[in-house]
mmCIF file of C-alpha atoms in Angstrom:
data_model
loop_
_atom_site.group_PDB
_atom_site.id
_atom_site.type_symbol
_atom_site.label_atom_id
_atom_site.label_comp_id
_atom_site.label_asym_id
_atom_site.label_seq_id
_atom_site.Cartn_x
_atom_site.Cartn_y
_atom_site.Cartn_z
ATOM 1 C CA PHE A 13 -49.169 -50.611 -34.770
ATOM 2 C CA SER A 14 -52.923 -50.607 -35.375
ATOM 3 C CA LYS A 15 -52.449 -52.118 -38.851
ATOM 4 C CA SER A 16 -50.468 -55.054 -37.458
ATOM 5 C CA MET A 17 -52.971 -55.586 -34.649
ATOM 6 C CA GLN A 18 -55.711 -56.003 -37.222
ATOM 7 C CA SER A 19 -53.770 -57.962 -39.863
ATOM 8 C CA ASP A 20 -51.637 -60.136 -37.537
ATOM 9 C CA LYS A 21 -48.862 -60.000 -40.182
ATOM 10 C CA LEU A 22 -45.191 -59.530 -39.373
ATOM 11 C CA SER A 23 -44.798 -57.372 -42.469
ATOM 12 C CA ASP A 24 -47.130 -54.782 -40.895
ATOM 13 C CA THR A 25 -45.110 -54.273 -37.732
ATOM 14 C CA LEU A 26 -41.724 -53.045 -36.607
ATOM 15 C CA ASP A 27 -38.943 -55.613 -36.962
ATOM 16 C CA TYR A 28 -37.738 -56.112 -33.386
ATOM 17 C CA GLN A 29 -34.689 -58.020 -34.606
ATOM 18 C CA THR A 30 -33.571 -54.805 -36.323
ATOM 19 C CA ILE A 31 -34.018 -52.874 -33.063
ATOM 20 C CA TYR A 32 -31.974 -55.512 -31.229
ATOM 21 C CA GLU A 33 -29.198 -55.369 -33.835
ATOM 22 C CA ILE A 34 -29.080 -51.564 -33.715
ATOM 23 C CA SER A 35 -28.838 -51.665 -29.931
ATOM 24 C CA GLN A 36 -26.069 -54.275 -30.001
ATOM 25 C CA GLU A 37 -24.046 -52.340 -32.594
ATOM 26 C CA VAL A 38 -24.284 -49.084 -30.658
ATOM 27 C CA MET A 39 -23.435 -50.685 -27.324
ATOM 28 C CA GLN A 40 -20.338 -52.368 -28.795
ATOM 29 C CA GLN A 41 -18.940 -49.070 -30.088
ATOM 30 C CA GLY A 42 -16.528 -47.083 -27.935
ATOM 31 C CA GLY A 43 -17.680 -44.470 -25.457
ATOM 32 C CA ASP A 44 -18.520 -44.274 -21.790
ATOM 33 C CA LEU A 45 -21.765 -42.350 -21.378
ATOM 34 C CA ILE A 46 -25.099 -44.138 -21.444
ATOM 35 C CA GLU A 47 -26.690 -40.806 -22.391
ATOM 36 C CA ALA A 48 -24.732 -40.792 -25.670
ATOM 37 C CA LYS A 49 -25.633 -44.444 -26.289
ATOM 38 C CA CYS A 50 -29.358 -43.684 -25.816
ATOM 39 C CA LYS A 51 -29.168 -40.855 -28.332
ATOM 40 C CA ALA A 52 -27.257 -42.974 -30.855
ATOM 41 C CA ILE A 53 -29.815 -45.791 -30.597
ATOM 42 C CA ALA A 54 -32.743 -43.368 -30.933
ATOM 43 C CA ASP A 55 -31.119 -41.655 -33.929
ATOM 44 C CA ARG A 56 -30.718 -44.991 -35.707
ATOM 45 C CA ILE A 57 -34.281 -46.116 -34.916
ATOM 46 C CA ILE A 58 -35.693 -42.824 -36.214
ATOM 47 C CA GLN A 59 -34.099 -43.622 -39.597
ATOM 48 C CA ILE A 60 -36.184 -46.807 -39.956
ATOM 49 C CA HIS A 61 -39.018 -46.291 -42.416
ATOM 50 C CA PHE A 62 -41.883 -47.125 -40.084
ATOM 51 C CA PRO A 63 -44.650 -44.757 -38.939
ATOM 52 C CA MET A 64 -43.498 -44.104 -35.361
ATOM 53 C CA THR A 65 -44.760 -41.274 -33.209
ATOM 54 C CA LYS A 66 -42.706 -42.037 -30.107
ATOM 55 C CA ILE A 67 -39.427 -43.769 -29.273
ATOM 56 C CA ARG A 68 -38.310 -44.655 -25.765
ATOM 57 C CA VAL A 69 -34.747 -45.826 -25.135
ATOM 58 C CA LEU A 70 -33.708 -46.881 -21.645
ATOM 59 C CA ILE A 71 -30.233 -48.057 -20.713
ATOM 60 C CA GLU A 72 -29.518 -49.421 -17.278
ATOM 61 C CA LYS A 73 -25.984 -50.014 -16.022
ATOM 62 C CA ILE A 74 -25.949 -52.715 -13.343
ATOM 63 C CA GLU A 75 -23.573 -52.080 -10.419
ATOM 64 C CA PRO A 76 -21.690 -49.173 -12.011
ATOM 65 C CA PRO A 77 -18.117 -48.512 -10.897
ATOM 66 C CA LEU A 78 -18.809 -45.797 -8.337
ATOM 67 C CA LYS A 79 -17.166 -45.067 -4.990
ATOM 68 C CA SER A 80 -20.469 -45.807 -3.291
ATOM 69 C CA LYS A 81 -22.376 -49.097 -3.623
ATOM 70 C CA VAL A 82 -25.248 -48.504 -6.054
ATOM 71 C CA SER A 83 -27.407 -51.226 -7.567
ATOM 72 C CA ASP A 84 -27.745 -49.452 -10.914
ATOM 73 C CA THR A 85 -27.777 -46.222 -12.844
ATOM 74 C CA ARG A 86 -30.046 -45.565 -15.774
ATOM 75 C CA PHE A 87 -30.826 -43.037 -18.437
ATOM 76 C CA GLU A 88 -34.028 -42.770 -20.430
ATOM 77 C CA LEU A 89 -34.539 -40.804 -23.624
ATOM 78 C CA ILE A 90 -38.005 -40.247 -25.077
ATOM 79 C CA TRP A 91 -38.442 -38.845 -28.578
ATOM 80 C CA GLU A 92 -41.881 -37.760 -29.737
ATOM 81 C CA LYS A 93 -42.805 -36.674 -33.225
ATOM 82 C CA LEU A 94 -44.380 -33.239 -33.200
#
């Protein structure tokens, strides 16, 4: 991101609309586990041609259907380029 911080040009940064669209597409697909959704989102983001060294995906499920009252459950996946 250092290039975009210096240039102040959208063309030098990650397109957040693309990240949003990826997230929406993955979340609308079938499946139950937020762990699998995190991995699918991260896998798609990794394919974007942008010099990333770290990706963090966090999914939070508000008031999940559990036998006990819980405000939320969440899963976080962090990918770091070695």
